[in-house]
Every structure is written in structure tokens, then in C-alpha cells.
Amino acid sequence: MANVPHGGVLKDLVVRDAEISSQLREEAAGLPDIVLTERQLCDLELITNGGFSPLEGFMNERDYKSVVDTLRLADGILFPMPITLDVSKAKLDELKISPGSRLALRDPRDDEALAILAVEDIYIPDRVKEAEKVFGADDPAHPSVAYLRNRVQDYYVGGTVQAIQAPNHFDYVALRYTPAELRSHFKKLAWRKVVAFQTRNPMHRAHRELTVRAARQRQANVLIHPVVGLTKPGDVDHYTRVRVYEAIMAKYPNGMGHLALLPLAMRMAGPREAVWHAIIRKNFGATHFIVGRDHAGPGKNSQGKDFYGPYDAQDLVSKYHEELKIEMVPFQQMTYLPSTDEYQPVDEVPKGVQTLDISGTELRRRLRTGASIPDWFSYDAVVKTLRESYPPRDKQGFVIFLTGLYNSGKDTIAKALQVTFNQQGGRSVSLLLGENVRDDSSIEKSYTAEERHENAQRIAFVSAELARAGAAVVVAPVAPLESTRQSVRDTVLHSGGAGGNFFLIHVATPLEHCEKTDRRGIYDRARKGEIKGFVGVDATYENPEKADLVVDVTTQGIPGIVHSIVLLLEASSLL
């Protein structure tokens, strides 16, 4: 029997509103609309299909503050993660949004109206407090804190939603289940106990052995429930991972396991995230949930220490065990015993018995260099899939992002790099100059900060697609704001696949030199007011905080700078 939904009722809004969906669609056509971000789209899908039960919309201020402070909704129900709809001041003013407004929420991929939001309130969140309470620290080394700082808008809009339709998906449709569909599947197969396994990484033999062991100990079945929404920047893309999961499912005992995909935007919030994941799996019908060591941890903080303790997540899930009503299965670290050709939990291996392990770092090294991966660690079909998607480093694409003032020498460096990479061969080389991906004379135009940011995002998207295909991409916008540069980096890391290799080069040539050597008179025109928002004249350039390389044409020649960049790539095994 499937587990009872969190809060007692599965809030499947698509089913609830099916009879009025046509009227809602007609209404949405005449409403002001908000085009959702990728994270908001993931959140809305799980709100409307019941995955986030008992939520029926984006959190109002009362629920938001309660969740941040107490891990509970205002009515006292346990829910550890703020689910919010952030909107810019410009959008609020443009659409005249106020309490009582009705807004159409649209899919960014196809512009389909997915739901109507009935606005309850509009509020300004304390983002520093949100970072400290939810993620443990206001530290930009945490990907969700960086997202909160650089991508989240200044206002949150709270309210309930009415569902028009679920988002359309064209990939792995047969593996996408709503909570109601998965519950029906369990019922059809008479699965009474279901152990859910959360992952955002490829699976190997140790994961298979762990989940099979957990199921057999509890006389249960296994739900492999990987995240295919937003994960940590730099993670293996979901297309590759799903092919890996499909290959490994064939290795499970017949009838034991089932694969279903979860369109979740992870926050990497460690302990809070583990409780959230448990609630979500409970809503999908699971009775047991595997919580790993450092579950949903983002890695190291700015001081080089782990954000969370190794067992913080398990401790918090245990604390709320009575309310969660889903049994936690602690993740057991598995190790390979060559003498018996089997995996065993580390703490059950007799002293003196030889064990073998390959770390994630070592696996990535072997994939990068083409070194062999033994069959005791993974399956041939899994390794083949990973090698197809992640070729050796010298075959992967990359993005060189040159930032600096106009006439700092960045364009000259970019052109010299293009020639150098073409000479070396082995990759196609793409050069994107100027502030606009379609116009390399765009430096002479006036831009607002928002327009510069939007143009940089277009450059980031094109760069990521080219790098994903294995190209060497050299771009050279001014990109004066740190938030813009970080957003570009995130886009390349998230969308570039194996080509998500990003290098920020700060061309730190002083303004005085840039202006003195400006033969085209662009600075002079800017000082006369003919060009508005010109960086270095009436717009500020923020020096990069963490450039991979800082160069200056007043102290270094172009050949030397190009050689320094080549050495940087060689040190990363890309050349």
C-alpha cells in the first residue's frame, strides 16, 4: 500500500482543475503573464502534480517566513524549503501586479500557459537570512546562495494556482510519472513497500548493490528516482544520466526495481534538502527513503570546509521521523572485495581483507584520459555511455571569456587566440566579439545595465551550445558586472555538457591607457554624451573577484598573454 501523502491529501491540481482547464486557458490569453525561469518551471510542475503536497501555489510571506525560521508552513505542517516566485520591480510595475491580480504563468520553452496565479501578496525577502537559515551560510561558494544573490529577483509574489496543463516534455516521456501515476503503478504491481533512491549522478555497481541490499533487507521493491530538473552546476547532463540508469536497470533482479524521473530543481541544501526529498518521495508513494552521507551537499565552502557534516542530513530526517512517516534507510558506503568478487558495507568488512574503491575524482580522471575503468566498478554499458558523452579532455570544448574595458586589448587577444587554436587544430574555433552576439560593432551603441546583462546571457547560451559540440569558443564582451559574469559562468557550466569548461580572463588594462590609445574616438563621444551608459565613463566596471588569469597589455605583449592562456588550458589538460 502506497504511503499517505504529506498533509493527508495529494494536491494534484491538474486533475482537480481538469474540468475548467479550457476556461482557464481562455482567461489566461487575456491576462498579464510571467514567463517562468527554469527553476520556477520545475517548482510549478511539482506544485501542480502534487509532488510538493500540501502546497497549492507559491508561498505567501507568512508561509515563507515560517518555513525559513521553523521548517514549517504557517499552519504547522513540516515543509523545510521555501518555494517562491521571484519577480523584478520592473515586471511588477509593467504588469501592475498587486494583491488580487491574476497572472498567467508560461512555460519558457514553448510559451504555453500552464497555470493562473491568484496573487495574495507581494513582499521583499531577507535574502541574507534566507541564505543563512536555509543553506547554513551566506556564502557564494554554495551554488544556491550564488543563485540567490545573482539570479533571484528582488520581490516574491505569493498566491495559489489553478492548473491549466502540465508542462510538455519530449524526452523520456515513458519514464515521467506524476505522483498519482506512480502510486497507481505500485498498486497495479501490488508493491507494498518501496525504497526510493535519490540521485543526481550516474550509477555504478556499488549503487546497484546498495539498493538491492536495502530492498532485500526490508522485503521491498526499489524506486530509482533521479533528479532531471536543475542540479549542481557541472553535473553530468540528464540525457547521459538517464541512458546510464536505463542500462543499469537491466542489472536488477527481475521485477525488483522501477525507474521514474523527477523534474526537481535541487537547492543542494543538505539537511533541509534531505527532509524535503523525503516529503517528495512520500508524496510519490514510497514507504522508505535512502538518505546518503552528506546528502545533497554542495561540497566545500569559501574556507575549504564542507558546508554540512557527513551525517547532518540523516540526523535531521531522524528528528522528524514521526511527522515524515517515511522510514529512513541510512546510506551504507559500499566497497569491493576482490577475493569474493562482491560488494559489502565498509563497516562489515573483516579487518585485513583487501578492498578496492574508485573515487569520483579518480573516475573523472579516467574518463578524461581514456584510462580503463574495471568491470568490478561499473558495467560496460554504463562506461560506454559515459565515454560517448564525456570524451577525453583534449576533445572537449571550452569557453575563454575575456572581460575588460573597451580598447583594453581584449579583442586583439581574442583574435590572436582564434588564430592560435586554428593552428593547433582538432577543434572548430568560434569567435564572438562585442556586446551583442549578432553585432561586433555594438560597442558604439548605448546600453542600460539590464540590456548588457541580457546580451551577455545570449552570448552565454550560444557559447555553451558551441562548447557542448566540442568547439573552442572565445568571447570578448565588456561584461562590467560581477553578477553578469557569474551568470554567464553558471550557464556554461550548466548547459555546456562536456564542454562546460569556463575560463575568465580579466584584461586589466588601465582606463587611462584605453582612452589614450582610442583611435576611433569612442571614449570622446561617450564623454560628450553621444553614447550613454558607456563603461569607464558613466557606467562602472567591477573588477572580477575570481579571474582565472589577469593580464594587462601595458606590461605584457599580446604573444605573451596568448601563451599564458594556452598554458592555462594545457594545465587543465584541454590542449
mmCIF file of N, CA and C in Angstrom, residues 345-399:
data_model
loop_
_atom_site.group_PDB
_atom_site.id
_atom_site.type_symbol
_atom_site.label_atom_id
_atom_site.label_comp_id
_atom_site.label_asym_id
_atom_site.label_seq_id
_atom_site.Cartn_x
_atom_site.Cartn_y
_atom_site.Cartn_z
ATOM 1 N N PRO A 345 29.157 -3.575 2.794
ATOM 2 C CA PRO A 345 29.290 -2.318 3.521
ATOM 3 C C PRO A 345 30.661 -2.236 4.184
ATOM 4 N N VAL A 346 31.251 -1.050 4.155
ATOM 5 C CA VAL A 346 32.598 -0.866 4.680
ATOM 6 C C VAL A 346 32.708 -1.348 6.118
ATOM 7 N N ASP A 347 31.684 -1.064 6.932
ATOM 8 C CA ASP A 347 31.773 -1.402 8.349
ATOM 9 C C ASP A 347 31.547 -2.883 8.634
ATOM 10 N N GLU A 348 31.295 -3.676 7.584
ATOM 11 C CA GLU A 348 31.109 -5.115 7.782
ATOM 12 C C GLU A 348 32.261 -5.945 7.233
ATOM 13 N N VAL A 349 33.269 -5.264 6.699
ATOM 14 C CA VAL A 349 34.411 -5.973 6.125
ATOM 15 C C VAL A 349 35.380 -6.366 7.249
ATOM 16 N N PRO A 350 35.736 -7.665 7.343
ATOM 17 C CA PRO A 350 36.688 -8.089 8.384
ATOM 18 C C PRO A 350 38.037 -7.385 8.227
ATOM 19 N N LYS A 351 38.684 -7.154 9.336
ATOM 20 C CA LYS A 351 39.977 -6.486 9.333
ATOM 21 C C LYS A 351 40.994 -7.317 8.559
ATOM 22 N N GLY A 352 41.758 -6.639 7.714
ATOM 23 C CA GLY A 352 42.798 -7.300 6.945
ATOM 24 C C GLY A 352 42.378 -7.761 5.569
ATOM 25 N N VAL A 353 41.078 -7.728 5.278
ATOM 26 C CA VAL A 353 40.591 -8.149 3.960
ATOM 27 C C VAL A 353 40.813 -7.019 2.954
ATOM 28 N N GLN A 354 41.375 -7.366 1.798
ATOM 29 C CA GLN A 354 41.654 -6.362 0.766
ATOM 30 C C GLN A 354 40.361 -5.799 0.193
ATOM 31 N N THR A 355 40.325 -4.480 0.015
ATOM 32 C CA THR A 355 39.179 -3.818 -0.612
ATOM 33 C C THR A 355 39.665 -2.901 -1.720
ATOM 34 N N LEU A 356 38.786 -2.621 -2.671
ATOM 35 C CA LEU A 356 39.114 -1.727 -3.782
ATOM 36 C C LEU A 356 38.005 -0.690 -3.937
ATOM 37 N N ASP A 357 38.400 0.538 -4.235
ATOM 38 C CA ASP A 357 37.440 1.616 -4.477
ATOM 39 C C ASP A 357 38.003 2.555 -5.542
ATOM 40 N N ILE A 358 37.114 3.214 -6.257
ATOM 41 C CA ILE A 358 37.495 4.287 -7.178
ATOM 42 C C ILE A 358 36.676 5.511 -6.794
ATOM 43 N N SER A 359 37.340 6.588 -6.444
ATOM 44 C CA SER A 359 36.642 7.814 -6.044
ATOM 45 C C SER A 359 36.043 8.504 -7.261
ATOM 46 N N GLY A 360 35.139 9.438 -6.995
ATOM 47 C CA GLY A 360 34.575 10.219 -8.091
ATOM 48 C C GLY A 360 35.639 10.985 -8.850
ATOM 49 N N THR A 361 36.620 11.522 -8.125
ATOM 50 C CA THR A 361 37.721 12.255 -8.764
ATOM 51 C C THR A 361 38.512 11.345 -9.680
ATOM 52 N N GLU A 362 38.802 10.117 -9.195
ATOM 53 C CA GLU A 362 39.574 9.171 -9.995
ATOM 54 C C GLU A 362 38.778 8.720 -11.221
ATOM 55 N N LEU A 363 37.464 8.522 -11.055
ATOM 56 C CA LEU A 363 36.632 8.145 -12.204
ATOM 57 C C LEU A 363 36.681 9.232 -13.264
ATOM 58 N N ARG A 364 36.524 10.499 -12.841
ATOM 59 C CA ARG A 364 36.567 11.599 -13.813
ATOM 60 C C ARG A 364 37.928 11.656 -14.502
ATOM 61 N N ARG A 365 39.006 11.364 -13.759
ATOM 62 C CA ARG A 365 40.343 11.350 -14.376
ATOM 63 C C ARG A 365 40.430 10.271 -15.444
ATOM 64 N N ARG A 366 39.896 9.105 -15.151
ATOM 65 C CA ARG A 366 39.963 8.007 -16.115
ATOM 66 C C ARG A 366 39.108 8.293 -17.351
ATOM 67 N N LEU A 367 37.951 8.902 -17.146
ATOM 68 C CA LEU A 367 37.140 9.292 -18.293
ATOM 69 C C LEU A 367 37.861 10.350 -19.121
ATOM 70 N N ARG A 368 38.509 11.288 -18.418
ATOM 71 C CA ARG A 368 39.194 12.388 -19.106
ATOM 72 C C ARG A 368 40.374 11.897 -19.929
ATOM 73 N N THR A 369 41.112 10.926 -19.375
ATOM 74 C CA THR A 369 42.336 10.473 -20.043
ATOM 75 C C THR A 369 42.121 9.244 -20.916
ATOM 76 N N GLY A 370 40.957 8.614 -20.802
ATOM 77 C CA GLY A 370 40.715 7.400 -21.563
ATOM 78 C C GLY A 370 41.243 6.155 -20.893
ATOM 79 N N ALA A 371 41.707 6.272 -19.638
ATOM 80 C CA ALA A 371 42.226 5.114 -18.900
ATOM 81 C C ALA A 371 41.101 4.109 -18.645
ATOM 82 N N SER A 372 41.485 2.856 -18.458
ATOM 83 C CA SER A 372 40.492 1.796 -18.290
ATOM 84 C C SER A 372 39.707 1.962 -16.990
ATOM 85 N N ILE A 373 38.454 1.518 -17.021
ATOM 86 C CA ILE A 373 37.586 1.504 -15.844
ATOM 87 C C ILE A 373 37.192 0.052 -15.623
ATOM 88 N N PRO A 374 37.632 -0.558 -14.529
ATOM 89 C CA PRO A 374 37.437 -2.004 -14.348
ATOM 90 C C PRO A 374 35.967 -2.396 -14.233
ATOM 91 N N ASP A 375 35.664 -3.629 -14.658
ATOM 92 C CA ASP A 375 34.263 -4.060 -14.641
ATOM 93 C C ASP A 375 33.757 -4.310 -13.227
ATOM 94 N N TRP A 376 34.655 -4.434 -12.231
ATOM 95 C CA TRP A 376 34.170 -4.567 -10.861
ATOM 96 C C TRP A 376 33.589 -3.250 -10.345
ATOM 97 N N PHE A 377 33.975 -2.145 -10.974
ATOM 98 C CA PHE A 377 33.479 -0.839 -10.540
ATOM 99 C C PHE A 377 32.170 -0.470 -11.228
ATOM 100 N N SER A 378 32.091 -0.692 -12.546
ATOM 101 C CA SER A 378 30.898 -0.312 -13.289
ATOM 102 C C SER A 378 30.626 -1.341 -14.370
ATOM 103 N N TYR A 379 29.543 -1.138 -15.075
ATOM 104 C CA TYR A 379 29.143 -2.056 -16.139
ATOM 105 C C TYR A 379 29.578 -1.492 -17.492
ATOM 106 N N ASP A 380 29.867 -2.383 -18.436
ATOM 107 C CA ASP A 380 30.367 -1.954 -19.746
ATOM 108 C C ASP A 380 29.420 -0.954 -20.409
ATOM 109 N N ALA A 381 28.111 -1.212 -20.316
ATOM 110 C CA ALA A 381 27.144 -0.316 -20.968
ATOM 111 C C ALA A 381 27.161 1.065 -20.337
ATOM 112 N N VAL A 382 27.383 1.127 -19.026
ATOM 113 C CA VAL A 382 27.452 2.418 -18.331
ATOM 114 C C VAL A 382 28.705 3.180 -18.760
ATOM 115 N N VAL A 383 29.824 2.508 -18.765
ATOM 116 C CA VAL A 383 31.093 3.149 -19.147
ATOM 117 C C VAL A 383 31.029 3.627 -20.589
ATOM 118 N N LYS A 384 30.460 2.800 -21.479
ATOM 119 C CA LYS A 384 30.339 3.183 -22.888
ATOM 120 C C LYS A 384 29.518 4.459 -23.024
ATOM 121 N N THR A 385 28.413 4.557 -22.291
ATOM 122 C CA THR A 385 27.563 5.751 -22.352
ATOM 123 C C THR A 385 28.309 6.984 -21.860
ATOM 124 N N LEU A 386 29.028 6.843 -20.753
ATOM 125 C CA LEU A 386 29.770 7.985 -20.209
ATOM 126 C C LEU A 386 30.882 8.433 -21.159
ATOM 127 N N ARG A 387 31.560 7.484 -21.777
ATOM 128 C CA ARG A 387 32.647 7.857 -22.698
ATOM 129 C C ARG A 387 32.097 8.538 -23.950
ATOM 130 N N GLU A 388 30.913 8.145 -24.386
ATOM 131 C CA GLU A 388 30.309 8.793 -25.553
ATOM 132 C C GLU A 388 29.987 10.258 -25.259
ATOM 133 N N SER A 389 29.491 10.531 -24.060
ATOM 134 C CA SER A 389 29.082 11.890 -23.709
ATOM 135 C C SER A 389 30.225 12.735 -23.168
ATOM 136 N N TYR A 390 31.224 12.078 -22.599
ATOM 137 C CA TYR A 390 32.334 12.817 -21.988
ATOM 138 C C TYR A 390 33.655 12.302 -22.545
ATOM 139 N N PRO A 391 34.022 12.821 -23.719
ATOM 140 C CA PRO A 391 35.274 12.396 -24.343
ATOM 141 C C PRO A 391 36.479 12.867 -23.531
ATOM 142 N N PRO A 392 37.677 12.403 -23.869
ATOM 143 C CA PRO A 392 38.883 12.881 -23.179
ATOM 144 C C PRO A 392 38.984 14.407 -23.231
ATOM 145 N N ARG A 393 39.685 14.994 -22.271
ATOM 146 C CA ARG A 393 39.746 16.449 -22.138
ATOM 147 C C ARG A 393 40.214 17.133 -23.413
ATOM 148 N N ASP A 394 41.161 16.525 -24.113
ATOM 149 C CA ASP A 394 41.694 17.204 -25.298
ATOM 150 C C ASP A 394 40.717 17.186 -26.471
ATOM 151 N N LYS A 395 39.540 16.564 -26.263
ATOM 152 C CA LYS A 395 38.487 16.588 -27.281
ATOM 153 C C LYS A 395 37.267 17.382 -26.815
ATOM 154 N N GLN A 396 37.318 17.914 -25.591
ATOM 155 C CA GLN A 396 36.186 18.658 -25.051
ATOM 156 C C GLN A 396 36.242 20.129 -25.467
ATOM 157 N N GLY A 397 35.075 20.733 -25.563
ATOM 158 C CA GLY A 397 35.013 22.160 -25.852
ATOM 159 C C GLY A 397 35.314 22.988 -24.618
ATOM 160 N N PHE A 398 35.499 24.284 -24.820
ATOM 161 C CA PHE A 398 35.742 25.192 -23.703
ATOM 162 C C PHE A 398 35.392 26.620 -24.119
ATOM 163 N N VAL A 399 35.238 27.490 -23.117
ATOM 164 C CA VAL A 399 34.914 28.890 -23.358
ATOM 165 C C VAL A 399 35.965 29.764 -22.682
#
